[in-house]
Short mmCIF file of C-alpha atoms and ligand atoms in Angstrom, two decimals:
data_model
loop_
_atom_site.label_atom_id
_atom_site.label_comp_id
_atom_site.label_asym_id
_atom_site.label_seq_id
_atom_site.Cartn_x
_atom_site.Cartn_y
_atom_site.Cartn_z
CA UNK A 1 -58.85 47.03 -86.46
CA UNK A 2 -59.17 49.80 -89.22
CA UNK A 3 -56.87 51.07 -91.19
CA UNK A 4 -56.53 54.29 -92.74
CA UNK A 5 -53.72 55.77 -95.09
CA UNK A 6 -52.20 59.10 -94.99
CA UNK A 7 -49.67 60.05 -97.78
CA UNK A 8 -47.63 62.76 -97.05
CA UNK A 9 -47.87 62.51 -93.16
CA UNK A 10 -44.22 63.30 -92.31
CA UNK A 11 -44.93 66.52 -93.84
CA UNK A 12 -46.08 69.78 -92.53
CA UNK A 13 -49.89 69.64 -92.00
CA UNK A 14 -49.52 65.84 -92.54
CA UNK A 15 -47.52 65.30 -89.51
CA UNK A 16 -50.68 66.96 -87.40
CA UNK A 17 -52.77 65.17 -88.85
CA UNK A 18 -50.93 61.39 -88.22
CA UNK A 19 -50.39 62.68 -84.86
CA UNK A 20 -54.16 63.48 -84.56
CA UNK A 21 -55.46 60.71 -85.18
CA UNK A 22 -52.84 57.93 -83.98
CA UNK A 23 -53.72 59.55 -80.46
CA UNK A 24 -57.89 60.26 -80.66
CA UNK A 25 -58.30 56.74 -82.61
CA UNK A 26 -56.98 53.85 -80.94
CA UNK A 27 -59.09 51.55 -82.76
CA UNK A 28 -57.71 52.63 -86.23
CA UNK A 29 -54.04 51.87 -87.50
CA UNK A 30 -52.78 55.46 -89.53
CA UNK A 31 -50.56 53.82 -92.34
CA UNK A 32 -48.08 57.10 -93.20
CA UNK A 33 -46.75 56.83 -96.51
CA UNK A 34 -44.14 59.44 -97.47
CA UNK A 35 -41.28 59.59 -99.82
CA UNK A 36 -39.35 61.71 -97.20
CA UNK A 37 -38.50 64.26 -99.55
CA UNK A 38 -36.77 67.11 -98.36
CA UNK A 39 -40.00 68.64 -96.86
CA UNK A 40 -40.32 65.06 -94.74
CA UNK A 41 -39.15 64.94 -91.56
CA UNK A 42 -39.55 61.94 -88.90
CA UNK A 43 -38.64 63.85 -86.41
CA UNK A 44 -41.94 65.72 -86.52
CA UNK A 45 -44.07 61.92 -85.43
CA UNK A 46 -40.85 61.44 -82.61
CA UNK A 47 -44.11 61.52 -80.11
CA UNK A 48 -46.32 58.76 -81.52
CA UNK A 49 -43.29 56.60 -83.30
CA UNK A 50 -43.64 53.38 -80.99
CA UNK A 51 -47.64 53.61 -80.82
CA UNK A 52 -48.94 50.04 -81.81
CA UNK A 53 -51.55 51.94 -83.87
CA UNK A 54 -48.70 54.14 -86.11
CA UNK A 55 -46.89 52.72 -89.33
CA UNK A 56 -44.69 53.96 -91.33
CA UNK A 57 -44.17 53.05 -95.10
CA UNK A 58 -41.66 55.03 -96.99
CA UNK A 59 -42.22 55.17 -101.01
CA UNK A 60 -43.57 57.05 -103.87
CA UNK A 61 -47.24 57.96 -104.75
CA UNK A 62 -46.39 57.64 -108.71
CA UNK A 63 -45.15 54.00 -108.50
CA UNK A 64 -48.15 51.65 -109.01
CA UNK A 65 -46.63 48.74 -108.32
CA UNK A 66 -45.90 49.87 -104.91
CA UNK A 67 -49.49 51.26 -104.20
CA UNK A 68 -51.05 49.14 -105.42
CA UNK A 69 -48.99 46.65 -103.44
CA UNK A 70 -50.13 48.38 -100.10
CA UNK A 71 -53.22 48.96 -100.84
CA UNK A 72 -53.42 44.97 -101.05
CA UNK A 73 -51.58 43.91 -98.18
CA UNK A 74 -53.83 46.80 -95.44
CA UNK A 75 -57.27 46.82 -96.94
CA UNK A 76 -57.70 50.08 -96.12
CA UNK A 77 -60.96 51.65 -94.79
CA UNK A 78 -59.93 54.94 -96.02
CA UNK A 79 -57.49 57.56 -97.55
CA UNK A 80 -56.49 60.95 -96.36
CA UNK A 81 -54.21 61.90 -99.30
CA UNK A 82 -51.51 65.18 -98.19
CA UNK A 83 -48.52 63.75 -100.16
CA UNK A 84 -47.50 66.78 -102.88
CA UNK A 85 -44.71 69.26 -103.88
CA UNK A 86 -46.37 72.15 -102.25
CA UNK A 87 -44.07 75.49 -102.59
CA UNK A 88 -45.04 77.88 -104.91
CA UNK A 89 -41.47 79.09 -105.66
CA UNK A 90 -40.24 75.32 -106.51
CA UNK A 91 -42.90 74.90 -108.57
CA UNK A 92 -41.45 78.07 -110.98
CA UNK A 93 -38.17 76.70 -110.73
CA UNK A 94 -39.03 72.77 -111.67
CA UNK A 95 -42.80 72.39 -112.82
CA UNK A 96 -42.49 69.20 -113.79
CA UNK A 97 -41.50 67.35 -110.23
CA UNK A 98 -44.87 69.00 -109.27
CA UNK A 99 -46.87 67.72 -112.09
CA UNK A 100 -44.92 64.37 -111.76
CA UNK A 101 -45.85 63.98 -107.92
CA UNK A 102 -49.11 66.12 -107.84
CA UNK A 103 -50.72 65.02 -111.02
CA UNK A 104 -49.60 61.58 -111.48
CA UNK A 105 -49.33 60.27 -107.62
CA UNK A 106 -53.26 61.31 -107.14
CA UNK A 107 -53.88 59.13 -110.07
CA UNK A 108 -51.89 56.62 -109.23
CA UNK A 109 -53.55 56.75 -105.52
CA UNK A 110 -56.96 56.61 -107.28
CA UNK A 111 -56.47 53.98 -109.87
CA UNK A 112 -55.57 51.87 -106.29
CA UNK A 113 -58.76 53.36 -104.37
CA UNK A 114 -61.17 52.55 -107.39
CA UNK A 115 -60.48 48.57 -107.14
CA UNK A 116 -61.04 48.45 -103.47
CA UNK A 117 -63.31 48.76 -100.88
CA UNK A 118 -62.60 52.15 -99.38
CA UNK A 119 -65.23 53.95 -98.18
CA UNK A 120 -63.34 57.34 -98.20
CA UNK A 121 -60.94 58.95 -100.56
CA UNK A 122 -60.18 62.35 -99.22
CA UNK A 123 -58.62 64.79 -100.93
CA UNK A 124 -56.71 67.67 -99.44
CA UNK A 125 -56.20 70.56 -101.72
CA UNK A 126 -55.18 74.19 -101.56
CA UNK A 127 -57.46 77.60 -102.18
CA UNK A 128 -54.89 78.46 -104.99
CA UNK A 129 -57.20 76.36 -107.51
CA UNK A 130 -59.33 79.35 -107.23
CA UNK A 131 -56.48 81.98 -108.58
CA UNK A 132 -56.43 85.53 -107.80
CA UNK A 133 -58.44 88.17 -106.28
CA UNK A 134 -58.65 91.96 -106.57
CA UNK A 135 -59.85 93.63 -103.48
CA UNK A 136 -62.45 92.09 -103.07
CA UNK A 137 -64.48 88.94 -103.00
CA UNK A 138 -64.31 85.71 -101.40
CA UNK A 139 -63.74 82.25 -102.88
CA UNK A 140 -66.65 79.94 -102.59
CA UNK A 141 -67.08 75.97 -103.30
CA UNK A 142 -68.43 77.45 -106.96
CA UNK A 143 -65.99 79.60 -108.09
CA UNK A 144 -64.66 78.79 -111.25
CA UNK A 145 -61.02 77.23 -111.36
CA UNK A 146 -57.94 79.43 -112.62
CA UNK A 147 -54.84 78.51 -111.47
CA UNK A 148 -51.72 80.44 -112.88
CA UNK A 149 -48.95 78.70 -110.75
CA UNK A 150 -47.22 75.09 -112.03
CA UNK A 151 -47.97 74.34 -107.96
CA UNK A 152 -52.06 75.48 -108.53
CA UNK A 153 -52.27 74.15 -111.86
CA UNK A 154 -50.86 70.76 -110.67
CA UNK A 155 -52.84 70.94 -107.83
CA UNK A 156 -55.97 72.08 -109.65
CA UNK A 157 -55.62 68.88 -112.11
CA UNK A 158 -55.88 66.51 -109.34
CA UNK A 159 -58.59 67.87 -108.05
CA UNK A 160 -60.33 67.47 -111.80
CA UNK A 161 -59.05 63.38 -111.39
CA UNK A 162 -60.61 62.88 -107.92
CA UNK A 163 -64.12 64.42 -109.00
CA UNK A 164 -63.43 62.25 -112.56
CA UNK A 165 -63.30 59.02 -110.68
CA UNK A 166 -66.32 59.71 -108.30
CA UNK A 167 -68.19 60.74 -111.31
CA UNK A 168 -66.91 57.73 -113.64
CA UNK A 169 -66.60 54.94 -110.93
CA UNK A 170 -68.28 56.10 -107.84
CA UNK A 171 -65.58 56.28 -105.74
CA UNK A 172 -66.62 58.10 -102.39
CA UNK A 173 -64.04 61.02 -102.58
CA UNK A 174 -64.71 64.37 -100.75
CA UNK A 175 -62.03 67.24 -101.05
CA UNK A 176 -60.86 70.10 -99.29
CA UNK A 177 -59.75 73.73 -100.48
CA UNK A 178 -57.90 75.18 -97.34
CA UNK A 179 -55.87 78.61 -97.09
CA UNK A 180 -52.42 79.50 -95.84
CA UNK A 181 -51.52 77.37 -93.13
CA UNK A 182 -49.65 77.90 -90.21
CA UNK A 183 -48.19 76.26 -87.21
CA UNK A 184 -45.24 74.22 -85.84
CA UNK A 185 -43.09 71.77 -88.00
CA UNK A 186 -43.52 73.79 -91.36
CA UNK A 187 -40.66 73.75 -93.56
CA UNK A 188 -38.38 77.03 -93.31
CA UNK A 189 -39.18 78.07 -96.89
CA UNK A 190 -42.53 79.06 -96.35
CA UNK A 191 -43.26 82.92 -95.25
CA UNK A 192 -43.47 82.23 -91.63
CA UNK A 193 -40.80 79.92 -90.28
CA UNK A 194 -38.18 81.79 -92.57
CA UNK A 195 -39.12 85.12 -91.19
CA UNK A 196 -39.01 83.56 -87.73
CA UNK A 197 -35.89 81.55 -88.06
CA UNK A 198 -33.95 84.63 -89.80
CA UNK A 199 -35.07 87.53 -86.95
CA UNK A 200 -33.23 84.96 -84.41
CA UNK A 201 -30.61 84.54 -86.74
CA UNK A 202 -30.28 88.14 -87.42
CA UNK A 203 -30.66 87.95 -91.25
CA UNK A 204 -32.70 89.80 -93.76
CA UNK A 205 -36.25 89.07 -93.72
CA UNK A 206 -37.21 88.92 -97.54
CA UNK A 207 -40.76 90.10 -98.68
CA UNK A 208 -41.62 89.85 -102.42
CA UNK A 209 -42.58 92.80 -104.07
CA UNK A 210 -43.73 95.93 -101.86
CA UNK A 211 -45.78 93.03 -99.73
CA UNK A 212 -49.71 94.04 -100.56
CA UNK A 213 -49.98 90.32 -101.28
CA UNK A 214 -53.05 89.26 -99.27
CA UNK A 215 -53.28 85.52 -97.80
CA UNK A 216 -55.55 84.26 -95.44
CA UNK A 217 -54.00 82.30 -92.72
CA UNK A 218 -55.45 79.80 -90.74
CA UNK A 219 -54.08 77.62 -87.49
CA UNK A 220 -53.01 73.92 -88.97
CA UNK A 221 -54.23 72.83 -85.66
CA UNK A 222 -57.75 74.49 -87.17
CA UNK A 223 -57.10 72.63 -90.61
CA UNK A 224 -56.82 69.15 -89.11
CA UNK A 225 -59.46 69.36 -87.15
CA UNK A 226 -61.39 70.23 -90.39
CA UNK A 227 -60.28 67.17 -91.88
CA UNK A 228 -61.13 65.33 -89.06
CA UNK A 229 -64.86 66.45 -89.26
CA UNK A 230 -65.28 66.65 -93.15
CA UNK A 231 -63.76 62.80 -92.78
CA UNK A 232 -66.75 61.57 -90.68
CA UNK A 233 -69.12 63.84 -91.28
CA UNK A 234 -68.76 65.39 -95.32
CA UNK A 235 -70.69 63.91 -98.18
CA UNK A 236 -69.66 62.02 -100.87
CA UNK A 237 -68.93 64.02 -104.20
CA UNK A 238 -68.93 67.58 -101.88
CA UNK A 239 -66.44 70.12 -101.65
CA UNK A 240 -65.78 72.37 -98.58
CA UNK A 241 -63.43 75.23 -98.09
CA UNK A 242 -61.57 75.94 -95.02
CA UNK A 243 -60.20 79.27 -94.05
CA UNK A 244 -59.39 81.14 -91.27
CA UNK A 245 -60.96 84.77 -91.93
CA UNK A 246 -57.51 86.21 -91.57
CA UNK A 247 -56.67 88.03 -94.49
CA UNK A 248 -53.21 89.70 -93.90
CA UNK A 249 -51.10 91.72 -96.62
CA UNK A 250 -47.66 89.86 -96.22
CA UNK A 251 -45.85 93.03 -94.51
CA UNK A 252 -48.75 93.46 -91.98
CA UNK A 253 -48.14 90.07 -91.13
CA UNK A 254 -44.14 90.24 -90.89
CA UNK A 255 -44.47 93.29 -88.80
CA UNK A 256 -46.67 91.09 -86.56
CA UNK A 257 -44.01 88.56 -86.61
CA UNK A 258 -41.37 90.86 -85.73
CA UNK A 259 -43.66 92.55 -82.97
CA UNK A 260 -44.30 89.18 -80.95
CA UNK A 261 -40.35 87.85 -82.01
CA UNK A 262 -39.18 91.05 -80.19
CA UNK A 263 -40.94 90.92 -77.37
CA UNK A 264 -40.68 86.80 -76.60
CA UNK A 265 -36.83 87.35 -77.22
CA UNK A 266 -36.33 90.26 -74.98
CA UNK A 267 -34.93 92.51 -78.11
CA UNK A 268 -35.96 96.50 -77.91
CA UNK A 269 -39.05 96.87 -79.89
CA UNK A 270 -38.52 97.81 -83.79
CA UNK A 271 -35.25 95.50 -83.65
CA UNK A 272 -36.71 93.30 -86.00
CA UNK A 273 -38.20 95.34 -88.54
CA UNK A 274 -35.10 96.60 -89.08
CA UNK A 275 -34.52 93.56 -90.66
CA UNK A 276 -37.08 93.55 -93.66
CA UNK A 277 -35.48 93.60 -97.21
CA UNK A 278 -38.16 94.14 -100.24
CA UNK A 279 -37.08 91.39 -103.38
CA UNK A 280 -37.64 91.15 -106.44
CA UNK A 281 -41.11 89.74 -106.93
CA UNK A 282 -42.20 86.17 -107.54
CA UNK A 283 -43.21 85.25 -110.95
CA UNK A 284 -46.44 85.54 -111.74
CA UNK A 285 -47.88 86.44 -108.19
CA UNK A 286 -50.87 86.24 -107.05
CA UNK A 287 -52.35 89.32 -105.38
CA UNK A 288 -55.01 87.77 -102.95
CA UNK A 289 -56.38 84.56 -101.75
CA UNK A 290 -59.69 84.77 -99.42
CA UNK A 291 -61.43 81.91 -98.61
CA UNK A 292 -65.61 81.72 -97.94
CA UNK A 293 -65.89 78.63 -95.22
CA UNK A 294 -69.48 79.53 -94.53
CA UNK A 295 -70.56 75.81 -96.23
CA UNK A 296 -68.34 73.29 -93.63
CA UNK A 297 -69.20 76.23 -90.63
CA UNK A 298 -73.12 75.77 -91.29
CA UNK A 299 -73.46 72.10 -92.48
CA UNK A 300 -70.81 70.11 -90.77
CA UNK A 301 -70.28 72.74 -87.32
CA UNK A 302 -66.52 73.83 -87.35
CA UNK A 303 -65.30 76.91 -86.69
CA UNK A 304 -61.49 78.07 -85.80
CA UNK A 305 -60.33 77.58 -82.26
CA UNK A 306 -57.31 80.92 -82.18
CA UNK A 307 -57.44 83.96 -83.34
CA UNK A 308 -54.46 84.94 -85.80
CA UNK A 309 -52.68 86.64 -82.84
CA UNK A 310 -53.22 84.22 -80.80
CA UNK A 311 -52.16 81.59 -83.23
CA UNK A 312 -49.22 83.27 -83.92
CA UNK A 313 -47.93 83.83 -80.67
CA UNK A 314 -48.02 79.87 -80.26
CA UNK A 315 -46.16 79.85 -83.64
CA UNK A 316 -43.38 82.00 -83.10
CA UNK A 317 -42.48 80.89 -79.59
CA UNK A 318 -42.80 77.25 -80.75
CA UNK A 319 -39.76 78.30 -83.04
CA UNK A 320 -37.40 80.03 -81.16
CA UNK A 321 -37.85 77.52 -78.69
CA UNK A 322 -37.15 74.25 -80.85
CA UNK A 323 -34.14 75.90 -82.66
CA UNK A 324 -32.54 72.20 -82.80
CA UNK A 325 -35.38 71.14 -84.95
CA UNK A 326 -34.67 74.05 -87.43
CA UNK A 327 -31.30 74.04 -87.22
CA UNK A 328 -31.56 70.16 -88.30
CA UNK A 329 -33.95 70.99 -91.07
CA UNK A 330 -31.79 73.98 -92.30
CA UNK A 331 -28.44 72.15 -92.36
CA UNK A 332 -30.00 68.68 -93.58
CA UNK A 333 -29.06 66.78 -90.45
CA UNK A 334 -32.41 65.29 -90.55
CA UNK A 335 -31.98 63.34 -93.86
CA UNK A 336 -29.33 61.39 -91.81
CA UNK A 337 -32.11 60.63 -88.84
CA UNK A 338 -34.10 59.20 -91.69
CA UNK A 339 -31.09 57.11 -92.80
CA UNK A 340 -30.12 55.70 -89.15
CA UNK A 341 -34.36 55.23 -88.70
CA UNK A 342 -34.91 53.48 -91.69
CA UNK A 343 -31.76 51.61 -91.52
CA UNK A 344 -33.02 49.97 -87.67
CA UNK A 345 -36.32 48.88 -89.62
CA UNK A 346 -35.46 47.21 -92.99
P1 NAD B 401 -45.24 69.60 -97.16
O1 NAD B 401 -44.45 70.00 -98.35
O2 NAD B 401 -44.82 70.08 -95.81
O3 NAD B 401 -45.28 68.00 -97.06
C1 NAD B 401 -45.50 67.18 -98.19
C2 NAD B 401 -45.18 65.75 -97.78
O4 NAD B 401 -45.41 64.91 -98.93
C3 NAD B 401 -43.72 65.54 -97.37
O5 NAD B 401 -43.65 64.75 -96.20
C4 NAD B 401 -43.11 64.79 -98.56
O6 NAD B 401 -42.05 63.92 -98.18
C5 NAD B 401 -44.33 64.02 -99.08
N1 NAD B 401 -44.19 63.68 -100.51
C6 NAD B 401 -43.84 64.51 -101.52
N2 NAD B 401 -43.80 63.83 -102.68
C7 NAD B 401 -44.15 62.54 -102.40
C8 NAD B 401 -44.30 61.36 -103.18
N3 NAD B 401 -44.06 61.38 -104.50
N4 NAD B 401 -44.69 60.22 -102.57
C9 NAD B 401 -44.93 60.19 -101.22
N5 NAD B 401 -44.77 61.28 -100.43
C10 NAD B 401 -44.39 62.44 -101.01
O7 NAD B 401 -46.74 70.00 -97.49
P2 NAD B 401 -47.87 70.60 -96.54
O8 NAD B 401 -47.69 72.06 -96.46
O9 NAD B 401 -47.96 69.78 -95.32
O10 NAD B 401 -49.15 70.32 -97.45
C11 NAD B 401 -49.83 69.08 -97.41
C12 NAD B 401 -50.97 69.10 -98.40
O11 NAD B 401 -51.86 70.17 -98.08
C13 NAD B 401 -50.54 69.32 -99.85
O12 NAD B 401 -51.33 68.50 -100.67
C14 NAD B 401 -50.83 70.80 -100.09
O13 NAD B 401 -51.13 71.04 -101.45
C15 NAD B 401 -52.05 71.00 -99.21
N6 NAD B 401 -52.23 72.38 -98.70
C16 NAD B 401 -51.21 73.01 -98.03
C17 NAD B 401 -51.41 74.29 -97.53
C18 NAD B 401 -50.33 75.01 -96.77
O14 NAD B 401 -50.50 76.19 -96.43
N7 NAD B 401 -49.22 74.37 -96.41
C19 NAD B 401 -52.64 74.93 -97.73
C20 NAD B 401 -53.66 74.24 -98.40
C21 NAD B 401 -53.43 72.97 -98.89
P1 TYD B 402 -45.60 81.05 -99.01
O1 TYD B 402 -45.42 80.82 -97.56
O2 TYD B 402 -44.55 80.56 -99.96
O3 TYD B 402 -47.03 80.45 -99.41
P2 TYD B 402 -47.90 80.61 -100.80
O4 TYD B 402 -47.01 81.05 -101.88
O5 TYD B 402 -48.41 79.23 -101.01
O6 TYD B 402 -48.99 81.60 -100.48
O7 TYD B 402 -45.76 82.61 -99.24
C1 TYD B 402 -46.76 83.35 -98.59
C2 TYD B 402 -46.71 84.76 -99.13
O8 TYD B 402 -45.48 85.38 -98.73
C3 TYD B 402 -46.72 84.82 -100.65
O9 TYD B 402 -47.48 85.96 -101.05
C4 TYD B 402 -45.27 84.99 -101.03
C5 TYD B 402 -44.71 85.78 -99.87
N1 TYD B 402 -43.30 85.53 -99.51
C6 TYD B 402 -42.43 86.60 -99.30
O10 TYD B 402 -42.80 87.78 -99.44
N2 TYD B 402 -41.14 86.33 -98.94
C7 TYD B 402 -40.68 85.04 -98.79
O11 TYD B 402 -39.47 84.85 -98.48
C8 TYD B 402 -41.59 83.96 -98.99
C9 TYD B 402 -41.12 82.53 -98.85
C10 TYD B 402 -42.90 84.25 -99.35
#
């Protein structure tokens, strides 16, 4: 038996991912280790909870004692390392929880990788590394780093570390630069659950600025699969970007939302829109994020399964129709699960 460790897999795009694999690969045991912060949620691994291949390990990427400690008692084969403070907005309000968990954690992760005998140390990052682009322009695996968010630059520095150790100590790292993601089980602060969540709820839909922001959004069921093939397939030392070639100024893509919202909950059309409320702007912005995946599409074969329509169609009715899940997550009902869970293991 294998086993491979996933930090951060009762998050978001970490919860696909556990799920993923715990299902394709029998023959491996996925170690999740998460904190459970607020954006953790064991409700979102309910499906796979009892597999004999699936365990959980709560605890902190920045305590070495306790890494190291499990890195010792699994002998793991390889890493798959998701665990971060990952909203923008957080990050303004307390940078240093990001550079605490982002910064710090990956070292502490990699200061446990570089005594052992993984043969893998992946790295998922974020396109926001890359900053901000006018226009025009794509970023590629050689554009220069500028981050100018406390979530990019954190993000940005760990990325520096995991090249660092593969240069210094030959660790066999790979890392990933991915868009926007989206999908089921994302936390309600991001863009697209909050939008969805508030049309059912009938409250304001908020868009920063006058909403020319550009992202580019792509399918988390897209991004793990990524990972999946950069895992077995990427080089050591490489880099590959993942996007989804669907670059949407944030109002284009609300009205989309409100479009499909409208019609899956029988509501006249334009009911919705009604709803959108311009903000004040976030600090320090960034105007567009694009991402150039030609690299992992021509050496390693992936492409995107959905198209953003389609992909958001899948999205939206997957929230209106698990309203229990974001009620729980809205009102905190779900650090209690954790409690009752965690309490029936110890
Ligand atoms: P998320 O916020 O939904 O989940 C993060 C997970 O990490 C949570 O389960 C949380 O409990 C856990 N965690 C946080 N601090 C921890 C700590 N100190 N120790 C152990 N666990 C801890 O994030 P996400 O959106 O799923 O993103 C996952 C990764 O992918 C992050 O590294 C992020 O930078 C990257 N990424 C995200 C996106 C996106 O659009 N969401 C895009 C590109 C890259
Ligand atoms: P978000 O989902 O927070 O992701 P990121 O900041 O990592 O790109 O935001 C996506 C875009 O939507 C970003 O340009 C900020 C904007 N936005 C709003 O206009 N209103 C909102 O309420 C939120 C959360 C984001």
């Amino acid at each position: 038996m294998k086993y491979i460790l996933i930090t951060g897999g009762a998050g978001f795009i970490g919860s696909h991912l556990v799920r993923r694999w715990v299902n394709k690969y029998p023959q491996t045991t996925v170690v999740n280790l998460d904190k459970l912060t607020y954006a953790g949620n064991l409700e979102n691994l309910r499906e796979i909870e009892g597999k004999p291949n699936y365990i959980f390990e709560k605890g902190d990427i920045t305590d070495a004692a306790f890494v190291n400690a499990l890195f010792e008692k699994y002998h793991f084969d390889g890493v798959i390392h998701l665990a971060a403070e990952s909203h923008v907005d957080r990050s303004i309000t307390n940078p240093l929880e990001f550079i605490i968990t982002n910064i710090v954690g990956t070292a502490t992760l990699l200061n446990a990788a570089r005594t052992s005998s993984i043969s893998r140390f992946y790295h998922v990052s974020t396109d926001e590394v890359y900053g901000s682009l006018g226009d025009t322009g794509l970023f590629s695996e050689t554009t220069p780093y500028d981050p100018r968010s406390p979530y990019s630059a954190s993000k940005a520095s760990s990325d520096h570390l995991v090249r660092a150790y593969h240069h210094t100590y030959g660790l066999p790292v790979v890392i990933s630069n991915c868009s926007n993601n989206y999908g089921s089980y994302q936390f309600p602060e991001k863009l697209i659950p909050l939008t969805v969540n508030n049309i059912k709820l009938n409250k304001n839909l908020p868009i920063y600025g006058k909403g020319e922001n550009v992202r580019d959004w792509l399918y988390v069921g897209d991004h793990v699969e990524a990972i999946d093939i950069i895992f077995h397939k990427g080089k050591d030392g490489e880099t590959y970007n993942i996007g989804g070639n669907n670059e949407r100024k944030n109002i284009d893509l609300v009205r989309l939302l409100c479009r499909i919202s409208d019609r899956l909950l029988e509501r006249e059309e334009g009911y919705a829109e009604k709803l959108i409320t311009f903000v004040k702007d976030r600090a320090g912005h960034d105007l567009r994020y694009a991402i150039d995946s030609s690299k992992l599409q021509n050496e390693l074969g992936w492409k995107p399964s959905v198209t953003l329509e389609q992909g958001m169609e899948i999205t939206v009715k997957w929230y209106l129709e698990n309203e229990e899940w974001l009620r729980n997550v809205t009102s905190g009902d779900y650090m209690k699960y954790y409690e009752y869970m965690y309490s029936q293991r110890q």
